Coordinates of C-alpha atoms in Angstrom, one line a residue:
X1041 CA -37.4 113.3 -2.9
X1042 CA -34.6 111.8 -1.3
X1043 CA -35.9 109.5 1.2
X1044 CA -33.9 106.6 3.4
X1045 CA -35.8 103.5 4.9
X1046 CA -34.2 102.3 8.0
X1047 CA -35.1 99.0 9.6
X1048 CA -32.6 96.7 11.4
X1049 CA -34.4 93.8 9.3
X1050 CA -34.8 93.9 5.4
X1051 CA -35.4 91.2 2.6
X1052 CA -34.4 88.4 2.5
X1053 CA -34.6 88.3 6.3
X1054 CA -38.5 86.2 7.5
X1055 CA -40.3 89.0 9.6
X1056 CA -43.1 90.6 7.3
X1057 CA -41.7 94.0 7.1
X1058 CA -38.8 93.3 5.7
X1059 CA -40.5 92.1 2.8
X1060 CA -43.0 94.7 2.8
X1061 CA -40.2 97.8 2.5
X1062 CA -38.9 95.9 -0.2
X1063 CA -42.0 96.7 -2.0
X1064 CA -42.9 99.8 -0.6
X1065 CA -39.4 101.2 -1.7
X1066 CA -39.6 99.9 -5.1
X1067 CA -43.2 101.5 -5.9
X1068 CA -41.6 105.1 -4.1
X1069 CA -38.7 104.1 -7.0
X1070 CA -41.4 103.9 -10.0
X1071 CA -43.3 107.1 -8.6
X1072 CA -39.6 109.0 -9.2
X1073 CA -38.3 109.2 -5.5
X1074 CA -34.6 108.5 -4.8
X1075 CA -34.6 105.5 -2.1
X1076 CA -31.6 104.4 0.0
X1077 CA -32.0 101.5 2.9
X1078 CA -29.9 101.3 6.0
X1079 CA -30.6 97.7 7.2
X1080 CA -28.3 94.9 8.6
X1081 CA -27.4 91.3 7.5
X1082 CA -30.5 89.0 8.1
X1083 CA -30.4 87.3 10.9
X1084 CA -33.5 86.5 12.4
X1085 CA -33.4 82.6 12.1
X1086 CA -31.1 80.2 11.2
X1087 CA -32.6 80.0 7.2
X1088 CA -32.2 84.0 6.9
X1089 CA -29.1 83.7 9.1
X1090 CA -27.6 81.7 6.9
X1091 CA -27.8 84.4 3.6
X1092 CA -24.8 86.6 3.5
X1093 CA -25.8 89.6 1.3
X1094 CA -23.6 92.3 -0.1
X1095 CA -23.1 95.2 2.4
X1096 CA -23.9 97.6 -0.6
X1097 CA -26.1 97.1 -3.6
X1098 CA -28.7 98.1 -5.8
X1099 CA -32.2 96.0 -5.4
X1100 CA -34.9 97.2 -7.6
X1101 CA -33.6 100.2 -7.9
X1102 CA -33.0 101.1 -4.3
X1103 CA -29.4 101.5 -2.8
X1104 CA -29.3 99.0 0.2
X1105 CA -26.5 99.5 2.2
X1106 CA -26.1 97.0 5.6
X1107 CA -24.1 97.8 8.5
X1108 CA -21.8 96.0 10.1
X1109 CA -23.4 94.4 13.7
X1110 CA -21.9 91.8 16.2
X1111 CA -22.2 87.9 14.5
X1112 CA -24.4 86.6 16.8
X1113 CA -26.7 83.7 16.5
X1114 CA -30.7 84.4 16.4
X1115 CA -31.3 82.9 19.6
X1116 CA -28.8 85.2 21.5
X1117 CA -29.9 86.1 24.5
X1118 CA -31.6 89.8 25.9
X1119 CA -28.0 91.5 26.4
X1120 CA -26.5 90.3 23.5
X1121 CA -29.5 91.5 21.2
X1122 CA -30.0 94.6 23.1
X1123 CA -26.0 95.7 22.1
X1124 CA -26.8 94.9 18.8
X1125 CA -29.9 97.6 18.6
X1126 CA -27.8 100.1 20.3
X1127 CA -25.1 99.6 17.5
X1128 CA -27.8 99.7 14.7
X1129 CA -29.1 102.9 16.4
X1130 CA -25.4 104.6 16.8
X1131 CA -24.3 103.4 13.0
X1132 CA -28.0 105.2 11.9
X1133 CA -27.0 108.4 13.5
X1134 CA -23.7 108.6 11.7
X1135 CA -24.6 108.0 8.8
X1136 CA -27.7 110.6 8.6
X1137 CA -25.1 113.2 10.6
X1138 CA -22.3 112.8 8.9
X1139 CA -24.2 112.3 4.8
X1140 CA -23.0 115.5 3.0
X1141 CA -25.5 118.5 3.6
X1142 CA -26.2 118.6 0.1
X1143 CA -27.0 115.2 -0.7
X1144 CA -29.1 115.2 2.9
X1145 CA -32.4 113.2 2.7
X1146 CA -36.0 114.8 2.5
X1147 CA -38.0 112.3 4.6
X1148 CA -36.8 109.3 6.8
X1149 CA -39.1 106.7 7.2
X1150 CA -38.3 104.0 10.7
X1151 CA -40.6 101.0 11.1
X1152 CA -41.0 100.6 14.9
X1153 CA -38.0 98.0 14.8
X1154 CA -36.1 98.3 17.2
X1155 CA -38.6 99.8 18.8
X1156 CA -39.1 103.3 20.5
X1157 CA -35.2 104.1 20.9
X1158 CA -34.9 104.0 17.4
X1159 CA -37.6 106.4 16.1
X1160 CA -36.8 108.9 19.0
X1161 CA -33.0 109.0 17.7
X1162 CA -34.1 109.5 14.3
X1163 CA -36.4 111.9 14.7
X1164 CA -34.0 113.9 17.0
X1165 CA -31.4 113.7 13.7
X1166 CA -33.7 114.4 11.3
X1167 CA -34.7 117.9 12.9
X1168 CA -31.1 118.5 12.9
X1169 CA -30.9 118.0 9.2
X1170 CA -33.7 119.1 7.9
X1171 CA -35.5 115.9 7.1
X1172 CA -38.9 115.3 7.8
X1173 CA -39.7 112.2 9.7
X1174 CA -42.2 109.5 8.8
X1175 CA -42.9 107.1 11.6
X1176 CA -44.2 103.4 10.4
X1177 CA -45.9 102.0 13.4
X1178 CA -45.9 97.8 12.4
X1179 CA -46.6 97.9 17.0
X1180 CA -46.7 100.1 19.7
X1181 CA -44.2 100.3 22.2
X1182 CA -44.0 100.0 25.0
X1183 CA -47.8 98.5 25.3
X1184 CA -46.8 95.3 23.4
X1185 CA -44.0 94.9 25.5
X1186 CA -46.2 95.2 28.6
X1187 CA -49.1 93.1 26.9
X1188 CA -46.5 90.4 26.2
X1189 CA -45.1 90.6 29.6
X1190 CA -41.6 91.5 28.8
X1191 CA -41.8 94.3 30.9
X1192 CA -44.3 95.7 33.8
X1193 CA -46.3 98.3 33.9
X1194 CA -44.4 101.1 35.6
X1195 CA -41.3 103.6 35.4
X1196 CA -39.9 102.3 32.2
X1197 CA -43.5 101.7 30.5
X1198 CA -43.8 105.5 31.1
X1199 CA -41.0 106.9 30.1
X1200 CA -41.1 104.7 27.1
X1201 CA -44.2 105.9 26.2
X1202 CA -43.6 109.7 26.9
X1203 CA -41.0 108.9 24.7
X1204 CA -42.7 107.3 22.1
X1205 CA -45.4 109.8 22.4
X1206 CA -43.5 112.6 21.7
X1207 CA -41.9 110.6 18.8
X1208 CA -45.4 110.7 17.1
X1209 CA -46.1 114.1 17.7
X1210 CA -42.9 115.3 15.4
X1211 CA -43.5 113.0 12.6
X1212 CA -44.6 114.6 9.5
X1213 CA -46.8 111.3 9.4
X1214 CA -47.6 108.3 11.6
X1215 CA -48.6 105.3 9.5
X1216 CA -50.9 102.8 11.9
X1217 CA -51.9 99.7 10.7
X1218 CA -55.4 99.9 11.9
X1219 CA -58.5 101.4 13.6
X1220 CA -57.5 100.0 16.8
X1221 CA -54.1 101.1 16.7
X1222 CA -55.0 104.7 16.3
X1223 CA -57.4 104.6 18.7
X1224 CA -54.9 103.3 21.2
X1225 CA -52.3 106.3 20.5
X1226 CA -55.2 108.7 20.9
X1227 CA -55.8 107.6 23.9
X1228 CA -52.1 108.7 25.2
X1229 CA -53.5 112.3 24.7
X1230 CA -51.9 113.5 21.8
X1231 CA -53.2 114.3 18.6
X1232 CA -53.5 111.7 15.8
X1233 CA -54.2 114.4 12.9
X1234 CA -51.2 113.5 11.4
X1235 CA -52.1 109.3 11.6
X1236 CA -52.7 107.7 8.5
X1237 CA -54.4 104.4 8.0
X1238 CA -52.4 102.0 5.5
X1239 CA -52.7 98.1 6.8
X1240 CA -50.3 95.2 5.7
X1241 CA -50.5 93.6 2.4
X1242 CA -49.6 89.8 1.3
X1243 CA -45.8 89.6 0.4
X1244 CA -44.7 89.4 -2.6
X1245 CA -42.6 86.5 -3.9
X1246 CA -39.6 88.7 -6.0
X1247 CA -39.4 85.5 -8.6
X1248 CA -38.3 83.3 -5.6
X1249 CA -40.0 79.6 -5.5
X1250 CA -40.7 77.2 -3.3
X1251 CA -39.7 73.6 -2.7
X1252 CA -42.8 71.6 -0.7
X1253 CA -41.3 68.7 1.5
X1254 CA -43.5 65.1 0.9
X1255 CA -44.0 65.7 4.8
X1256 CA -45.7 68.7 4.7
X1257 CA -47.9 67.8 2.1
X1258 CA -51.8 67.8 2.9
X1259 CA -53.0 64.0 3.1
X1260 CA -56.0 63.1 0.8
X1261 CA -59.0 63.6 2.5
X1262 CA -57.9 65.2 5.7
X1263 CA -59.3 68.8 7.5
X1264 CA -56.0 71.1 7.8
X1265 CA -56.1 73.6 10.5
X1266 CA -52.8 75.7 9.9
X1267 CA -50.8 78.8 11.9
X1268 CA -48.4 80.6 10.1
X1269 CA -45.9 82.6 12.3
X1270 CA -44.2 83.2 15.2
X1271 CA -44.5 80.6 17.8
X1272 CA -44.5 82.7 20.9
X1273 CA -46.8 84.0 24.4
X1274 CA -48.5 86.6 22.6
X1275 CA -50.1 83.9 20.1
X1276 CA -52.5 82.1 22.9
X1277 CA -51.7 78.5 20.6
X1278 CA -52.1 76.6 24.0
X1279 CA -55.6 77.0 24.4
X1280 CA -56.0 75.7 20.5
X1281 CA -53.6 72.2 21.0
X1282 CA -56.4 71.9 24.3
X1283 CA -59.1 72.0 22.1
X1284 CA -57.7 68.9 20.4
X1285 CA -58.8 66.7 23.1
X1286 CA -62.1 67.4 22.6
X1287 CA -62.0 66.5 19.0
X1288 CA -60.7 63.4 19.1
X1289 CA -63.7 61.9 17.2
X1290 CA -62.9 64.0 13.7
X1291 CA -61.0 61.5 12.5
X1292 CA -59.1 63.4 9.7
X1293 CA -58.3 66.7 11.6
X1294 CA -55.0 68.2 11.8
X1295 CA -53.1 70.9 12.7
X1296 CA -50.0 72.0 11.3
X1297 CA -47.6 74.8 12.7
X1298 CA -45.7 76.9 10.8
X1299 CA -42.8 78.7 12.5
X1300 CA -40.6 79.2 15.7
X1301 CA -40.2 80.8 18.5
X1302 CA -40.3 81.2 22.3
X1303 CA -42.9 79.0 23.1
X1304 CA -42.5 76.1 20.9
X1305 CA -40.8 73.7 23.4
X1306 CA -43.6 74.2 25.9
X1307 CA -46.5 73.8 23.1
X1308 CA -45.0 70.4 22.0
X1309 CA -45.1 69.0 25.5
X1310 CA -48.6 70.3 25.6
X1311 CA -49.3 68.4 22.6
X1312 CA -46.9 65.5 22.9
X1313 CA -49.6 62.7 22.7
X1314 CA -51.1 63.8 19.6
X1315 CA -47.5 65.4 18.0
X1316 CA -46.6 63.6 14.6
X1317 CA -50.2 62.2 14.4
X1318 CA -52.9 64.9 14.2
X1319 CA -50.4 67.6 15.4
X1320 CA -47.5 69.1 13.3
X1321 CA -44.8 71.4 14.2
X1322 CA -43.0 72.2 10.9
X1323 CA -40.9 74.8 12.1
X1324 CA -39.7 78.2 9.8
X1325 CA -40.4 78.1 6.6
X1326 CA -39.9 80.2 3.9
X1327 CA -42.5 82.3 2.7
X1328 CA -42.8 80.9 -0.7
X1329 CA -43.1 77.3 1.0
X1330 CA -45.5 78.7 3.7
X1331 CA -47.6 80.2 0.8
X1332 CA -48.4 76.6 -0.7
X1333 CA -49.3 74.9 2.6
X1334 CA -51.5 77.8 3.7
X1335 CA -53.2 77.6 0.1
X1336 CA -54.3 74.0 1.2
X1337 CA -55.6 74.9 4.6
X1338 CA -59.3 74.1 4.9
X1339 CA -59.0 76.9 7.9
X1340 CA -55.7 79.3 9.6
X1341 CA -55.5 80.5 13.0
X1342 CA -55.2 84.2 13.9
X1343 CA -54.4 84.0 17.7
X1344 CA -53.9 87.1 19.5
X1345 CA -53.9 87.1 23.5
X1346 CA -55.9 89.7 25.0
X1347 CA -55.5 93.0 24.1
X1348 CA -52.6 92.5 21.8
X1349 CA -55.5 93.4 19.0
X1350 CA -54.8 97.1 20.7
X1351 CA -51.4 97.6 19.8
X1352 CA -50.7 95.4 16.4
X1353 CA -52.5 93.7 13.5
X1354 CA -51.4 90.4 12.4
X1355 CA -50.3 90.5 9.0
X1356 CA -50.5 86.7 8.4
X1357 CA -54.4 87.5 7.9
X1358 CA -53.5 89.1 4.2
X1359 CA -51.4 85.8 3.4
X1360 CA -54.8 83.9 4.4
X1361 CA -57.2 85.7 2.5
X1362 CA -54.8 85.4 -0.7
X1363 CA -54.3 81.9 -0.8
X1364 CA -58.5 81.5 0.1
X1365 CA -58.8 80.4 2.9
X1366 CA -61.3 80.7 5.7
X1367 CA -59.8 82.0 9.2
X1368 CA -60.7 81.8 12.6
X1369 CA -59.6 84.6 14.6
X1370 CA -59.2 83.9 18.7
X1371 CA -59.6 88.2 19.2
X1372 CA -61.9 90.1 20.7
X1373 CA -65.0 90.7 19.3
X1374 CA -64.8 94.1 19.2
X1375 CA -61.4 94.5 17.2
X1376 CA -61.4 96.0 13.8
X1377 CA -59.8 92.5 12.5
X1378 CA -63.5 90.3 14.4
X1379 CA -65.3 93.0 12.4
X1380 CA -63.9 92.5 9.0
X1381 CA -64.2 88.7 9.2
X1382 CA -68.3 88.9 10.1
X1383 CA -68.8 91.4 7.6
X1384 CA -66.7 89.9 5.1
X1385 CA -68.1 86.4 6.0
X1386 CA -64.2 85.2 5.5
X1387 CA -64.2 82.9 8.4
X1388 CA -65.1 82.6 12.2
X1389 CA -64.5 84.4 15.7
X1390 CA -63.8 82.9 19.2
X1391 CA -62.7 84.1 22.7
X1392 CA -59.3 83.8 23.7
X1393 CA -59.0 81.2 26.2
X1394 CA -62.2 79.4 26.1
X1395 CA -61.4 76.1 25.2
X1396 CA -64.9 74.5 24.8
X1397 CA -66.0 77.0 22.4
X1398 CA -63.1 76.6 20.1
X1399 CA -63.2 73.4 19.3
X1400 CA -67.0 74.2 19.0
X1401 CA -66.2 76.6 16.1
X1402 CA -63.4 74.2 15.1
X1403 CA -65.8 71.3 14.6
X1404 CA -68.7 74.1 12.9
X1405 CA -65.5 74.9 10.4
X1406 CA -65.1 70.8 10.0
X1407 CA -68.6 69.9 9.2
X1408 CA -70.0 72.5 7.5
X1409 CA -68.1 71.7 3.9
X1410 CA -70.8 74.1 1.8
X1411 CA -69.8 77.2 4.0
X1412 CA -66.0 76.8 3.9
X1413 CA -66.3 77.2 0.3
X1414 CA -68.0 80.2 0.0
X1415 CA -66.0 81.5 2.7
X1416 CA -63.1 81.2 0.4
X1417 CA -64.4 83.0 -2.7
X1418 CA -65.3 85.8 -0.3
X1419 CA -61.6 85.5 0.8
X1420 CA -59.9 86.0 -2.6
X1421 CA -62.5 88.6 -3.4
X1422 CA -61.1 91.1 0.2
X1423 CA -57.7 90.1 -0.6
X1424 CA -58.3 91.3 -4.2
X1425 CA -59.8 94.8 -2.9
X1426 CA -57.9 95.4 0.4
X1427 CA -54.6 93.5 0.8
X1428 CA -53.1 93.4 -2.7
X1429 CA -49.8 95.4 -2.9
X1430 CA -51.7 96.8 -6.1
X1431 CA -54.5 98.0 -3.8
X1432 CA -52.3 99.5 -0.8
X1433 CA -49.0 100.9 -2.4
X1434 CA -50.8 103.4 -4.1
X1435 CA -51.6 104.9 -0.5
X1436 CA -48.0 105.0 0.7
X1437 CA -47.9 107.0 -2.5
X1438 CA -50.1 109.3 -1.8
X1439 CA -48.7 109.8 1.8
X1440 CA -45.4 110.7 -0.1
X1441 CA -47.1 113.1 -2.1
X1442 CA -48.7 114.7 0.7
X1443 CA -45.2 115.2 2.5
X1444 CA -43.4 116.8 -0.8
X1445 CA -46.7 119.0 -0.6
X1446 CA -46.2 119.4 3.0
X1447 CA -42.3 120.2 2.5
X1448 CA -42.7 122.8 -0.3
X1449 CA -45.7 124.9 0.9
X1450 CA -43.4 124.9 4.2
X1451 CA -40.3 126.1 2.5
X1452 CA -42.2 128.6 0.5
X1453 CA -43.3 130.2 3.9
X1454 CA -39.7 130.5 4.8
X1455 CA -38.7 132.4 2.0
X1456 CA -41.3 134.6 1.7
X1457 CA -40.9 135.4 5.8
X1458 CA -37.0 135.7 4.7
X1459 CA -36.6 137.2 1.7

């Protein structure tokens, strides 16, 4: 089949997915599929930012082409970024509409970035052409956006979601991320028969290696407590720097940061007594660098705020598991990703929010030296079965198949109701 990938962010730009549809696209490639990307220049920090790749070329045997957006800088503000999407979205459009009928595409698969607007625009210009529509759901909008506070609950939410909703209902195939996830778009009160489960998987390298600064090397004998990702209000990091101050007597415990983002400045103030001496903000790093440090970590921080668990799953969990290390997830107890770890006996689960009983499990994690290692040899043997790209490409795969399947049954049907 012919199928076109369209996110606004690909490799070598930092968020996960753009890695991840890198890989995806290059295992569709091997299984005989015909894969073109429609992306943009990277441009989510000032590393990717600062990578000018060729607006057309061929990348493990997929055509990536990359269109042409306004040159603003990552931390541009909400109107600036908001033209930008609209432009991504309008130069999507044109290029399905106007692609010769002949050489059309037979499946369209949109990652929900940008989110909502985009999928609904391609799924309107896929009908119109023939394509079916794949819908990869990495969050859901607009519940993250009203979980994270960036917009109420209200007019908007709901059209959004009506929206969004009706989005999922004309996909060929809605790909969640979790349990949760699909739990939260049946309740909206459509049907989920077409959902499919396929999580996250640790990303993949592509031959790229990384260079460890002295500074961010682990110090002999110390406890490393490390977060890997985006620094912002949906990560809860405060009530994990306030734990600190009750753990002030573990004399080699440290936590290092990994990553940028809205909430940095604040967090550093929060921490400015104990910053550069048992606290460590390290800023973005690459993944290949990230990859080494978290490989060192004696325990890494999953820290969702409440209810985020609903609408998302943190894909920083497979880059834990890989490298063997422990985790301690601030969720809910009752989210798929609390489940895993107790079954798995991978790491430890605390309340958001509850400071006291953080750095209780913090100080459990310090002491208890016989446990830790176990948990990691329970770690590398998950990663091995469930977050691999060997163990979850073959299921985008068979999704693929299922649509070709799907597709020609369907156009059978037509012909034999037309003949």
């Amino acid at each position: 089949m012919k199928i076109l990938i369209v996110n606004q962010w690909f490799w070598p730009d930092s968020p996960p997915q753009a890695s991840m549809l890198r890989s995806i696209g290059h295992h569709l490639v091997a299984e005989g599929h015909e894969i073109t990307v429609l992306t943009a220049q990277p441009a989510m920090n000032t590393w990717t930012a600062q990578k000018r790749m060729p607006w057309r070329e061929k990348l493990d045997g997929l055509l990536v082409l990359r269109c042409r957006l306004l040159p603003i800088g990552f931390d541009a503000g909400l109107t600036m970024r908001t033209l930008n999407m609209f432009i991504f979205i309008f130069a999507v459009i044109r290029h399905i509409v106007f692609r010769p009928r002949l050489d059309s595409y037979d499946v369209i698969l949109v990652s929900t970035m940008p989110p909502v607007l985009l999928g609904a625009a391609v799924r309107l210009v896929a009908s119109l052409t023939g394509a079916s529509f794949l819908y990869h759901m990495m969050d859901i909008y607009p519940e993250a956006a009203v979980i994270n506070d960036r917009i109420r609950e209200g007019l908007l939410a709901h059209w959004l979601r009506k929206i969004d909703r009706k989005t999922c209902s004309n996909a060929i195939r809605v790909v969640a991320l979790s349990d949760d996830m699909r739990d939260t778009l049946a309740e909206r009160g459509s049907s989920i028969s077409n959902v499919r489960i396929i999580n996250n998987f640790q990303l993949e390298s592509f031959g790229v290696q990384g260079h460890l600064p002295d500074s961010m090397r682990k110090p002999e004998g110390s406890f490393r407590l490390l977060f890997a990702g985006n620094v912002g209000g949906s990560q809860g990091l405060d009530a994990v720097i306030a734990a600190f101050s009750e753990l002030d007597d573990l004399p080699n415990l440290r936590l290092d940061i990994l990553g940028d983002g809205a909430a940095r400045k604040s967090l550093e103030l929060e921490a400015r007594e104990r910053v550069g001496t048992r606290i460590f903000f390290h800023g973005y790093q690459p993944a290949e660098n990230a990859t080494q440090m978290i490989a060192t970590a004696d325990l890494s921080l999953v820290t969702l705020r409440p209810e985020l668990y609903r609408i998302a799953y943190p894909s920083k969990t497979m880059s834990y598991l890989a490298a063997g290390s422990p985790i301690l997830a601030i969720v809910e107890e009752k989210s798929v990703l609390a489940r895993m770890i107790r079954t798995e006996g991978v790491g430890y689960v605390s309340p958001q929010g509850e400071v006291p009983t953080i750095a209780s499990t913090i100080r459990q994690a310090y002491e208890d030296k016989e446990s830790s290692q176990e948990m990691r040899i329970k770690a590398l043997d998950l990663a091995a079965r469930e977050f691999t790209s060997e163990a979850v490409l073959p299921k985008w795969a068979k999704v693929f198949r299922g649509i070709s399947e799907q597709r020609a049954q369907s156009q059978k049907s037509q012909f034999e109701s037309n003949p």
